[in-house]
mmCIF file of C-alpha atoms in Angstrom:
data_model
loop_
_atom_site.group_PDB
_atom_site.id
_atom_site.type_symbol
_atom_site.label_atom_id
_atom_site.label_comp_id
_atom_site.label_asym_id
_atom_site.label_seq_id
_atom_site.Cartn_x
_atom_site.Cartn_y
_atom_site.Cartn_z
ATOM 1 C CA UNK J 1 0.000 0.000 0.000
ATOM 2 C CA UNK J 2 2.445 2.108 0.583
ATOM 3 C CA UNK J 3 4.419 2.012 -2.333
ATOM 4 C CA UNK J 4 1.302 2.658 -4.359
ATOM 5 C CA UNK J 5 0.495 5.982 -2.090
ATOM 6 C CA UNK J 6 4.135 7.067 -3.225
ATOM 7 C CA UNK J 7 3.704 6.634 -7.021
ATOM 8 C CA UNK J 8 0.177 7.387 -7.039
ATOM 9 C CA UNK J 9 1.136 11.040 -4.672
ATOM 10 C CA UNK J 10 4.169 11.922 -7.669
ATOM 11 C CA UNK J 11 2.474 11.233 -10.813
ATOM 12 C CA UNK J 12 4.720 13.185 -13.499
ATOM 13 C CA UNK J 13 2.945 16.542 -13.889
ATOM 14 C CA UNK J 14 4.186 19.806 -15.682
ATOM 15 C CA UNK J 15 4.247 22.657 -13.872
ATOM 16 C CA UNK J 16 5.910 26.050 -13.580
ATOM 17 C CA UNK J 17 7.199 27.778 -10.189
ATOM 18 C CA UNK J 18 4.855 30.215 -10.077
ATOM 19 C CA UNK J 19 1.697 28.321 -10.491
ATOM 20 C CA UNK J 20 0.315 24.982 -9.678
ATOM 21 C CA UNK J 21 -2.297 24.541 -12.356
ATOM 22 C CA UNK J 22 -1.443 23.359 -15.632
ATOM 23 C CA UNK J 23 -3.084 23.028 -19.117
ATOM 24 C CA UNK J 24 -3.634 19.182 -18.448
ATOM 25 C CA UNK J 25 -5.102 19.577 -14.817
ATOM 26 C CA UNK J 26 -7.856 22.382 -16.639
ATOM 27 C CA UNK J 27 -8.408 19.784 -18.768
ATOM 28 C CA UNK J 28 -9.001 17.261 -16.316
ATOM 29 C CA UNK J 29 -10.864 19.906 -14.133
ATOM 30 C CA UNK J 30 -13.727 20.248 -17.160
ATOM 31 C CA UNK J 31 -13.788 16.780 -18.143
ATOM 32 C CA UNK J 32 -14.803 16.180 -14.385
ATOM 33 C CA UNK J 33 -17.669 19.129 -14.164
ATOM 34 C CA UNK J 34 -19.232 17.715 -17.956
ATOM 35 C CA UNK J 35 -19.326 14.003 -16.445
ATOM 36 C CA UNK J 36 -21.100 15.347 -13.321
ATOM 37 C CA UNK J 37 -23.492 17.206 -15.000
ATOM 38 C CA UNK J 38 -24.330 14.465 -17.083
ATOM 39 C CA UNK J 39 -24.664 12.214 -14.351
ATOM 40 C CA UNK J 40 -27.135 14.700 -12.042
ATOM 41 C CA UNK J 41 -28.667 15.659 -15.494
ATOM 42 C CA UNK J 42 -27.756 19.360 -14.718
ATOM 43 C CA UNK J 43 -28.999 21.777 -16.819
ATOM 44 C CA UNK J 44 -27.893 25.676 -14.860
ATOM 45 C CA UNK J 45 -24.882 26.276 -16.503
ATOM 46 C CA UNK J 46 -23.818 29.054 -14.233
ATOM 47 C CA UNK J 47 -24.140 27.006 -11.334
ATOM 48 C CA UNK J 48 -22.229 24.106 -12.897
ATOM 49 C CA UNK J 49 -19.732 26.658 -13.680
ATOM 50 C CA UNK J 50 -19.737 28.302 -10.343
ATOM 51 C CA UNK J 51 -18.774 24.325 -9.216
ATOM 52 C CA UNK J 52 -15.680 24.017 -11.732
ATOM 53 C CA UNK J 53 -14.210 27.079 -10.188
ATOM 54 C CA UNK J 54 -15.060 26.189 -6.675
ATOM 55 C CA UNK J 55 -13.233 22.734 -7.295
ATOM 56 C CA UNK J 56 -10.050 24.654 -8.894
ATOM 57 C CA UNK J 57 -10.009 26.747 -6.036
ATOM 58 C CA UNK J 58 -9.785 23.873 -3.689
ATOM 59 C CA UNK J 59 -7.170 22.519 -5.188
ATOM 60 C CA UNK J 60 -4.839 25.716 -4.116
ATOM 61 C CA UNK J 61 -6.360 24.988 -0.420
ATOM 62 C CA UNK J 62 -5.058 21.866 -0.648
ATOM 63 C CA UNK J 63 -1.887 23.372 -1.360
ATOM 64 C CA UNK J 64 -1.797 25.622 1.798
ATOM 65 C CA UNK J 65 -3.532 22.514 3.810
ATOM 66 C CA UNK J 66 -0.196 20.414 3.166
ATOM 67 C CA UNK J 67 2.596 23.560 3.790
ATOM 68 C CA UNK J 68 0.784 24.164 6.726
ATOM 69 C CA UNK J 69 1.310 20.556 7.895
ATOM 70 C CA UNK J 70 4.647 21.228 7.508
ATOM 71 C CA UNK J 71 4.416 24.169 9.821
ATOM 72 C CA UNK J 72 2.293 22.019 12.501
ATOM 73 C CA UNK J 73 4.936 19.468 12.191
ATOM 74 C CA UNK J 74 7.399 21.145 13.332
ATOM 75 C CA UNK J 75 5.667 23.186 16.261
ATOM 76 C CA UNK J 76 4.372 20.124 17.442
ATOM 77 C CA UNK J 77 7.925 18.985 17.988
ATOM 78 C CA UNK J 78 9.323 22.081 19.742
ATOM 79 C CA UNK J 79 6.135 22.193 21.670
ATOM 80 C CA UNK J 80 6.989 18.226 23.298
ATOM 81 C CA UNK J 81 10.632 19.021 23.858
ATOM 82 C CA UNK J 82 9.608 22.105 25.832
ATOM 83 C CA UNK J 83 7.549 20.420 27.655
ATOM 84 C CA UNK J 84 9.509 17.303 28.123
ATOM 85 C CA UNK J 85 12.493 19.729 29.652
ATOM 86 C CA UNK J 86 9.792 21.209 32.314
ATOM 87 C CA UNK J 87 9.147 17.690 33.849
ATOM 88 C CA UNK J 88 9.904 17.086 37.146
ATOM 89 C CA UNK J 89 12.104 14.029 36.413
ATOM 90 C CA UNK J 90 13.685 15.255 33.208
ATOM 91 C CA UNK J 91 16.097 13.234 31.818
ATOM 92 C CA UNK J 92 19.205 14.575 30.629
ATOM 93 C CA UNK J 93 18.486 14.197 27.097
ATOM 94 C CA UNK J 94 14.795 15.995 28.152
ATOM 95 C CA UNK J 95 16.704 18.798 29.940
ATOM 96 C CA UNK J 96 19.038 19.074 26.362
ATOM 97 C CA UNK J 97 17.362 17.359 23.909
ATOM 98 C CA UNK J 98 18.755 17.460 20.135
ATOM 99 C CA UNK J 99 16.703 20.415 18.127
ATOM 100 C CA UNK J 100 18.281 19.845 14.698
ATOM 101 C CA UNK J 101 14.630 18.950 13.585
ATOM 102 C CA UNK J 102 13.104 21.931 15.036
ATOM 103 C CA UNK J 103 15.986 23.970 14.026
ATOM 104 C CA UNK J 104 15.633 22.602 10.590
ATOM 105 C CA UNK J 105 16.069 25.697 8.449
ATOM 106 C CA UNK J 106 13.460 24.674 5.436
ATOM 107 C CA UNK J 107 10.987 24.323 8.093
ATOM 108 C CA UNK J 108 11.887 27.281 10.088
ATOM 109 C CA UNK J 109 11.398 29.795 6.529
ATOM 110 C CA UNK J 110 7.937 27.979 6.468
ATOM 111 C CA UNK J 111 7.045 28.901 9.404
ATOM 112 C CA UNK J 112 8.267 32.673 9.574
ATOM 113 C CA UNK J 113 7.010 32.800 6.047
ATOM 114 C CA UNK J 114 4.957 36.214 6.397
ATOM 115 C CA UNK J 115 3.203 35.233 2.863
ATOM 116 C CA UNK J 116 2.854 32.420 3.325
ATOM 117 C CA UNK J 117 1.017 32.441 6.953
ATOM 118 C CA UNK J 118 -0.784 35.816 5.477
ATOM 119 C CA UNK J 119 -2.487 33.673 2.714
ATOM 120 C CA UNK J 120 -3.257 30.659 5.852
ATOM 121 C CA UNK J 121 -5.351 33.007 7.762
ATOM 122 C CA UNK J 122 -7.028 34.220 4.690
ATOM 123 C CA UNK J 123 -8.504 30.948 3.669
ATOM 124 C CA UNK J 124 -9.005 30.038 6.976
ATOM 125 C CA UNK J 125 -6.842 26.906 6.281
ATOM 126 C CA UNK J 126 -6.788 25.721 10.610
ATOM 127 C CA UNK J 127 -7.910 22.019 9.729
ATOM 128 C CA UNK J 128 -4.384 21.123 11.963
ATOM 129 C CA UNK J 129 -6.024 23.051 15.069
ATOM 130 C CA UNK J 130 -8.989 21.019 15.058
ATOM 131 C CA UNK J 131 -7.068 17.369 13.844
ATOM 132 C CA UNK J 132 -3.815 17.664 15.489
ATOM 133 C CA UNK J 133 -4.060 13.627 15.865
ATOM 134 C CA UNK J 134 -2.999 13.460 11.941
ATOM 135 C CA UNK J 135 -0.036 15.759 12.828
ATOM 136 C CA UNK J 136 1.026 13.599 15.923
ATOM 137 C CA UNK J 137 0.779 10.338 13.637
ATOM 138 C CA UNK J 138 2.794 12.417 10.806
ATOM 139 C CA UNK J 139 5.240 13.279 13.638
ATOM 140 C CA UNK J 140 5.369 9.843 14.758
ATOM 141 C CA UNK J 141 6.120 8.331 11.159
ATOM 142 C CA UNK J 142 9.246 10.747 10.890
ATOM 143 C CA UNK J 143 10.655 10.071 14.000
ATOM 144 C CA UNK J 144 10.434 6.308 12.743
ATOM 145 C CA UNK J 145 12.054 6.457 9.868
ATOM 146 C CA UNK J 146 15.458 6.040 8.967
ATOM 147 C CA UNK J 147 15.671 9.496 7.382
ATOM 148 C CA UNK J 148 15.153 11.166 10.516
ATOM 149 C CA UNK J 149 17.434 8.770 12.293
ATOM 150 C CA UNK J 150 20.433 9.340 10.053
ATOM 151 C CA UNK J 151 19.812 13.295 9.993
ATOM 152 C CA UNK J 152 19.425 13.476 13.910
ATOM 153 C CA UNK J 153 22.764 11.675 14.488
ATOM 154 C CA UNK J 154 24.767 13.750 11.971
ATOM 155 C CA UNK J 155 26.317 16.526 13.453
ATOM 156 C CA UNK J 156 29.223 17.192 11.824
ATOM 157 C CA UNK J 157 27.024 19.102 8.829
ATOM 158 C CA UNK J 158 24.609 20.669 11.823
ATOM 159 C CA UNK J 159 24.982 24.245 9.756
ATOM 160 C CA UNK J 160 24.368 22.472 6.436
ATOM 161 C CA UNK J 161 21.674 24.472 4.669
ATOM 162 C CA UNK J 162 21.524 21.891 1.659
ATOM 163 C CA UNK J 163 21.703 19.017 3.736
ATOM 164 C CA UNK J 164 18.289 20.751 6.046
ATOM 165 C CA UNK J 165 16.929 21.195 2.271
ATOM 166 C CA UNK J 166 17.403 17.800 0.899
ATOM 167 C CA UNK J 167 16.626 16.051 4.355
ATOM 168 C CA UNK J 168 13.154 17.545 4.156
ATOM 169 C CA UNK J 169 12.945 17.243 0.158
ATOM 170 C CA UNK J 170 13.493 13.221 1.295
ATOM 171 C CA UNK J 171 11.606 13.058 4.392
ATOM 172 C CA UNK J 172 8.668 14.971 1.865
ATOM 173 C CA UNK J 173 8.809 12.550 -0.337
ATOM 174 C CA UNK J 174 8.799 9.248 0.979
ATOM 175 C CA UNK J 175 7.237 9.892 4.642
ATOM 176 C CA UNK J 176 4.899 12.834 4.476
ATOM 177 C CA UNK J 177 3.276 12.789 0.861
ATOM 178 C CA UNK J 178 2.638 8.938 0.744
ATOM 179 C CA UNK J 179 1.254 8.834 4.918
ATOM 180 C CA UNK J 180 -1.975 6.740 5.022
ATOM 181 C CA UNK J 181 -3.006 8.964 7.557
ATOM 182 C CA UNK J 182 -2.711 12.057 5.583
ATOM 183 C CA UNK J 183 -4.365 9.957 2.826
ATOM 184 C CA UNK J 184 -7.113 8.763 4.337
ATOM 185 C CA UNK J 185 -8.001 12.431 6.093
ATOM 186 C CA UNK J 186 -7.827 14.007 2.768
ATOM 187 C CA UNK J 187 -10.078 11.698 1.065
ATOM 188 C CA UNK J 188 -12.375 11.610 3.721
ATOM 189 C CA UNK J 189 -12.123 15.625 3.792
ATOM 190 C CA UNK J 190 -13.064 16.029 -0.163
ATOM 191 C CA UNK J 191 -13.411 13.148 -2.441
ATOM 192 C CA UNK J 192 -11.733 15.755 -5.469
ATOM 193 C CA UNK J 193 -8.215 16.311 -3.438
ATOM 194 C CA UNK J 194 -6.875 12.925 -4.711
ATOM 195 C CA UNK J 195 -7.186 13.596 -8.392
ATOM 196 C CA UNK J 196 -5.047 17.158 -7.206
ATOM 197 C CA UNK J 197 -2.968 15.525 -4.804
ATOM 198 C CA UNK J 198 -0.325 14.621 -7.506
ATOM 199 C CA UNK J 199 0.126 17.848 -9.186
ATOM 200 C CA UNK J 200 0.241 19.757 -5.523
ATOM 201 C CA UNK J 201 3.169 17.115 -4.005
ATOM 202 C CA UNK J 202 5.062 17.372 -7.053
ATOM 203 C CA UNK J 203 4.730 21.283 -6.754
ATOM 204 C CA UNK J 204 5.683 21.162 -3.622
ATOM 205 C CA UNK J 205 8.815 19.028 -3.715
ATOM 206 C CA UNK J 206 10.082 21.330 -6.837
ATOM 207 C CA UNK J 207 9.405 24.310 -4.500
ATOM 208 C CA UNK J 208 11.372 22.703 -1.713
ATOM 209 C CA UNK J 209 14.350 21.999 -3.480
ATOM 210 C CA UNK J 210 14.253 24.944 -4.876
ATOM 211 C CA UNK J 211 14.361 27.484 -2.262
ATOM 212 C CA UNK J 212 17.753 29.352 -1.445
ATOM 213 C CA UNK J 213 19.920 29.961 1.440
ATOM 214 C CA UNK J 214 19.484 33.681 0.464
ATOM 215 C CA UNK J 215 15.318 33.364 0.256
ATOM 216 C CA UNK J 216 13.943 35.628 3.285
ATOM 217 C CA UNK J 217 10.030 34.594 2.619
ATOM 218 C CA UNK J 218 8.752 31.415 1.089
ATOM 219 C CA UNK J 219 7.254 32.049 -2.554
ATOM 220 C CA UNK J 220 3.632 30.728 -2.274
ATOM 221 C CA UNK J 221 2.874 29.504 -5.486
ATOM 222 C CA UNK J 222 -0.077 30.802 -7.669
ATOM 223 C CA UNK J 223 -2.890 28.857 -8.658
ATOM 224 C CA UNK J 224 -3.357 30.177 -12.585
ATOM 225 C CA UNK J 225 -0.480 31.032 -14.300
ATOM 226 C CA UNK J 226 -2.346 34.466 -15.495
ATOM 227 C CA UNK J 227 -5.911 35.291 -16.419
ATOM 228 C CA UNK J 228 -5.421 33.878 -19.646
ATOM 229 C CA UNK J 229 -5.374 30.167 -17.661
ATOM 230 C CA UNK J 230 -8.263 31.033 -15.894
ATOM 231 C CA UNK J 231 -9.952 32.164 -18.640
ATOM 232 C CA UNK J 232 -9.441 29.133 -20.900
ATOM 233 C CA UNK J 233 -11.435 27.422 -18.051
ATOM 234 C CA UNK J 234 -14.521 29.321 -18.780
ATOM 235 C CA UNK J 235 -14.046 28.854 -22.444
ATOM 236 C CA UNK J 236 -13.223 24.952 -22.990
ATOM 237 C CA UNK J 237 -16.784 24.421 -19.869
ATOM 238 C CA UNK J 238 -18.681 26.458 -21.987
ATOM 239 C CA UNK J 239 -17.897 26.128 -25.360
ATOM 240 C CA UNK J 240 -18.391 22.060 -24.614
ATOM 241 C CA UNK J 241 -21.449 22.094 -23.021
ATOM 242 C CA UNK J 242 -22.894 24.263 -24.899
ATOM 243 C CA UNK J 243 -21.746 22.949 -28.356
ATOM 244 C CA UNK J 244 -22.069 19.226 -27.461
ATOM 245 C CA UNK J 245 -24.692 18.267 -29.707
ATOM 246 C CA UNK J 246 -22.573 19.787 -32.643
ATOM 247 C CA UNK J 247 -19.399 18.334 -31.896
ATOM 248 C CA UNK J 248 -20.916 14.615 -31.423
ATOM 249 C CA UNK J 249 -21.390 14.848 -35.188
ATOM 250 C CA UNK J 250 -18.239 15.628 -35.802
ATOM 251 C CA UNK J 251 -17.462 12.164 -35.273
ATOM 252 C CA UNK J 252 -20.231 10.108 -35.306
ATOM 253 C CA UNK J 253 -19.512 9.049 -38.517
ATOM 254 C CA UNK J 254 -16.162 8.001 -37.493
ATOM 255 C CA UNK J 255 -16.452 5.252 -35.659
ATOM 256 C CA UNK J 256 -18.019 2.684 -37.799
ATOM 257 C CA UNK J 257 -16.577 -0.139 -35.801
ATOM 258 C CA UNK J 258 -17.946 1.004 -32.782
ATOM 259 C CA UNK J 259 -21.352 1.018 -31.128
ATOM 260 C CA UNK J 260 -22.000 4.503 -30.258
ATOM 261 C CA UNK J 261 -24.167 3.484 -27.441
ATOM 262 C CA UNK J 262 -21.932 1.664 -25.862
ATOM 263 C CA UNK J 263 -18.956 4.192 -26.264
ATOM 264 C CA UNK J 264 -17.784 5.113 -22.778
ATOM 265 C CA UNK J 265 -19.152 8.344 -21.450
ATOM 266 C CA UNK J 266 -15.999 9.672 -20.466
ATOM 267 C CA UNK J 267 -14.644 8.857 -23.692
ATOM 268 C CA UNK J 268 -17.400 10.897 -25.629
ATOM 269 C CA UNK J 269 -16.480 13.722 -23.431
ATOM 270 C CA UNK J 270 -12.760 13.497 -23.631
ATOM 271 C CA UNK J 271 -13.685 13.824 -27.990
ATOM 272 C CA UNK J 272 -16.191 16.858 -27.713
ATOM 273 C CA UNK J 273 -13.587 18.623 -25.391
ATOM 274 C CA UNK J 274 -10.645 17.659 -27.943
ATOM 275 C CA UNK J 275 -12.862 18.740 -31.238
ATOM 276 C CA UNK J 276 -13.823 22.006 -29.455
ATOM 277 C CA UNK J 277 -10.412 22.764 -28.671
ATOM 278 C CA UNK J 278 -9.393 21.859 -32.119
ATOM 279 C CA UNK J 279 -11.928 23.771 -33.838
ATOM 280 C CA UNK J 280 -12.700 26.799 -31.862
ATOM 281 C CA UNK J 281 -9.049 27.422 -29.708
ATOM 282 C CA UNK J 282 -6.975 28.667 -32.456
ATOM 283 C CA UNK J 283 -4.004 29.375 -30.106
ATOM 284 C CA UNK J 284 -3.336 25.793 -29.370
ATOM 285 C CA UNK J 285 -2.044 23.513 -31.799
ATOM 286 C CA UNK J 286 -3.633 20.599 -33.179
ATOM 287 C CA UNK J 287 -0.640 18.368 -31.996
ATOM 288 C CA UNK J 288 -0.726 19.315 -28.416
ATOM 289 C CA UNK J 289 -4.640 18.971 -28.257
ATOM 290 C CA UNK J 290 -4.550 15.587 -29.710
ATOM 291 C CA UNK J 291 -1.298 14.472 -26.949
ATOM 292 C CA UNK J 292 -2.910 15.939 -23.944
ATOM 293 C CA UNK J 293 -6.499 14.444 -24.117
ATOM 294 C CA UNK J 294 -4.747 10.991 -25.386
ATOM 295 C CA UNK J 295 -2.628 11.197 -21.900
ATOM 296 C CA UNK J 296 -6.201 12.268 -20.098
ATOM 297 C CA UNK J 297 -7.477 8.956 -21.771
ATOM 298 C CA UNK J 298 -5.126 6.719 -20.608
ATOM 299 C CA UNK J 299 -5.296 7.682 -17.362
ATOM 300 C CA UNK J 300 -8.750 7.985 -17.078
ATOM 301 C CA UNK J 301 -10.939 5.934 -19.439
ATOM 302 C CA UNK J 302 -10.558 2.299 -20.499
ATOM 303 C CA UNK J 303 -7.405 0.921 -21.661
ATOM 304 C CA UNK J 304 -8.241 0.642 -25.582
ATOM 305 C CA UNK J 305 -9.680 4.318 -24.995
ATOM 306 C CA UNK J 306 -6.452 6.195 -26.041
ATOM 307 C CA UNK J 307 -6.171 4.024 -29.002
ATOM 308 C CA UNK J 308 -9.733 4.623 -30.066
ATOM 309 C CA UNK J 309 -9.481 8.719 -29.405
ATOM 310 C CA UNK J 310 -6.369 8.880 -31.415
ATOM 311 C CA UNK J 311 -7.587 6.834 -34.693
ATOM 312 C CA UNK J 312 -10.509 9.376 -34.683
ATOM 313 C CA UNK J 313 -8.737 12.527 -33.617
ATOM 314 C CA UNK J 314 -6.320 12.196 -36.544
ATOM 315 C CA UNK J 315 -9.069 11.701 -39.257
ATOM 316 C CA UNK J 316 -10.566 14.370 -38.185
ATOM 317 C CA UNK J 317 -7.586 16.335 -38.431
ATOM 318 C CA UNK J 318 -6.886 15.286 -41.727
ATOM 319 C CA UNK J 319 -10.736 16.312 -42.359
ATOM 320 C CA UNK J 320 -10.660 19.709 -40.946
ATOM 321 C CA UNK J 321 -7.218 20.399 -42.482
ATOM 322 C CA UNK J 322 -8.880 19.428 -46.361
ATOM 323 C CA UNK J 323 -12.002 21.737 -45.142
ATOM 324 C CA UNK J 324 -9.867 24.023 -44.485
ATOM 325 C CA UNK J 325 -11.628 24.473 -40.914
ATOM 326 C CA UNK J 326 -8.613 24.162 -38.867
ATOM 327 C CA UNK J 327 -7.266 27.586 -38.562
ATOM 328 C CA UNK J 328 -4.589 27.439 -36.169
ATOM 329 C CA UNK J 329 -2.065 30.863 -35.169
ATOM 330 C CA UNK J 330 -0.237 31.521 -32.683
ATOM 331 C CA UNK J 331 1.739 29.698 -30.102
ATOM 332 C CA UNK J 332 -0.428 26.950 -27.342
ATOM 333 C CA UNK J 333 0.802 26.405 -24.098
ATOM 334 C CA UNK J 334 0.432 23.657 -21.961
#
C-alpha cells in the first residue's frame, strides 16, 4: 500500500514555479464538471460553472492545507521538547534534547514565512487546530524512519543548509506525501483532493528543493499562471457544453466499428472537449490537443480508450485540415 500511495502522490505533472495549475489539470478539471453534470442531469450552466471554479479553487487549499502541515509538524515537535524539559524528572536528554529537527532551516522559513502564513489566515486553512491527531501520527512516522534517524545523528554538517533542504525534500517525499493517515483524512475531507494531490506534491517538492539559502520569505505559489489560464477554463466548460450536440457529429460518422451506445461516457467527453479545442481554440495547436487528451485517456478511461481517441482525432484532423476548418495561429501552451 504504501508504495502505491508514493507513485500514485508523484504522478509526473508539468508545472511552472509560479503556479500549480497546468493546461492538463484544466483539462481534467472540465472533463470532471461535464461528467457530473451528465450524471445529475444538470442543466444551470452558471451554477455548474460556479462548481468548476469552486473545485479549482480547492485545489490551491489543498496546497496551503499540506505547507501548513509542515508548519504544525514542526511546532508540534518544539512544543513536546519544551515540555519534556519542564518535567519534574527530566532526563538529561529531556533537559538538552537534540533540536536539529526543530531547528531545521526549510521548516523554520515555512514557518516565519509572512506570505505564506498571510495567505493561511485568509482561507481560513486551521484544519491542523482542530485534527492535530494526523499531525502527531505524521510526527510519529518521521521520528520512525530512517531518514530522521540518520539526519538526527549527523552533526558534523549541523549548519548544512543543503543538507536541512534535501533532508526535508526526502523526508517529503517518501514519509509525508505517501502517509496513510494524511491519505485517508484528505479523502475523507473532499473526495476531489486525490485527483489534485499529484500535481500539488510534485509542486511542492520542486518548491522545496528549490528554495535558497538567500530566500527571506517562502514564494507561495499561484494557482493560474495568469488570467489567460483562468480564462481558458470558462471557455473549454462552456464552449463544450454548450456545443455538445454539434461536436458529437463531428465524429459520429467516425467510428463505424464502434457502437455509439456503448462508447464510454468519459470517452465521448474526452472527444467533444478535444474537437472544441481543435476547432474553436486557435491558439493551441492541433498536436498538443490531440497528446494531452490521449494522456487524459489513458489515465482515465478504459485501456483501448487512447487508441480509439487517437484513430478518430487524426481523421478528423486530416478532415478539418482538407475543409480548411482548422485555422490554427499563434503559439499553445500547456
Amino acid at each position: 500500500m504504501q508504495s502505491e500511495r508514493v507513485s500514485f502522490a508523484f504522478l509526473i505533472f508539468k508545472s511552472s514555479y509560479n503556479r500549480m495549475l497546468s493546461r492538463r489539470h484544466i483539462r481534467v478539471k472540465v472533463m470532471q464538471s461535464i461528467y457530473a453534470m451528465h450524471q445529475h442531469q444538470a442543466e444551470n450552466l452558471d451554477k455548474e460553472e460556479k462548481f468548476l471554479f469552486q473545485s479549482i479553487e480547492n485545489m490551491h487549499d489543498l496546497y496551503l492545507l499540506i505547507l501548513s502541515a509542515l508548519i504544525e509538524i514542526r511546532e508540534k515537535e518544539e512544543e513536546y521538547l519544551e515540555l519534556a524539559s519542564k518535567k519534574y524528572l527530566a532526563t538529561k536528554e529531556e533537559r538538552n534534547p537534540n533540536k536539529k529537527f526543530v531547528n531545521n532551516k526549510i521548516l523554520k522559513l515555512l514557518g516565519n514565512s509572512d506570505s505564506l502564513n498571510t495567505i493561511l489566515d485568509d482561507r481560513s486553512i486551521t484544519n491542523w487546530k482542530r485534527n492535530d491527531d494526523i499531525i502527531l501520527f505524521l510526527l510519529e512516522a518521521i521520528k520512525e524512519s530512517e531518514i530522521y534517524s540518520n539526519y538526527m545523528k549527523n552533526d558534523t554538517i549541523n549548519d548544512d543548509f543543503n543538507t536541512d533542504k534535501e533532508f526535508i525534500a526526502s523526508l517529503f517525499t517518501e514519509v509525508i506525501a505517501p502517509n496513510d493517515k494524511l491519505y485517508d483524512y484528505l479523502e475523507e475531507h473532499k473526495l476531489t483532493w486525490l485527483d489534485d494531490l499529484p500535481a500539488v506534491n510534485t509542486l511542492i517538492l520542486k518548491q522545496l528543493k528549490q528554495v535558497r539559502v538567500t530566500d527571506e520569505d517562502f514564494n507561495v505559489s499561484k494557482l493560474y499562471k495568469d488570467l489567460d489560464d483562468k480564462e481558458y477554463v470558462k471557455n473549454l466548460f462552456r464552449k463544450t457544453v454548450l456545443n455538445e450536440v454539434e461536436l458529437s457529429k463531428e465524429y459520429i460518422d467516425k467510428t463505424p466499428n464502434w457502437d455509439t451506445e456503448r462508447i464510454a461516457e468519459i470517452d465521448t467527453i474526452i472527444l467533444k472537449m478535444a474537437i472544441c479545442e481543435l476547432l474553436k481554440f486557435p491558439s493551441i495547436p492541433a498536436k498538443v490537443t490531440i497528446n494531452e487528451y490521449l494522456e487524459i485517456a489513458k489515465e482515465y478511461s478504459t485501456p483501448k480508450s487512447s487508441i480509439f481517441i487517437n484513430g478518430i482525432l487524426d481523421n478528423l484532423v486530416k478532415d478539418f485540415e482538407k475543409e480548411n476548418r482548422l485555422n490554427k495561429a499563434g503559439r499553445g501552451l500547456l
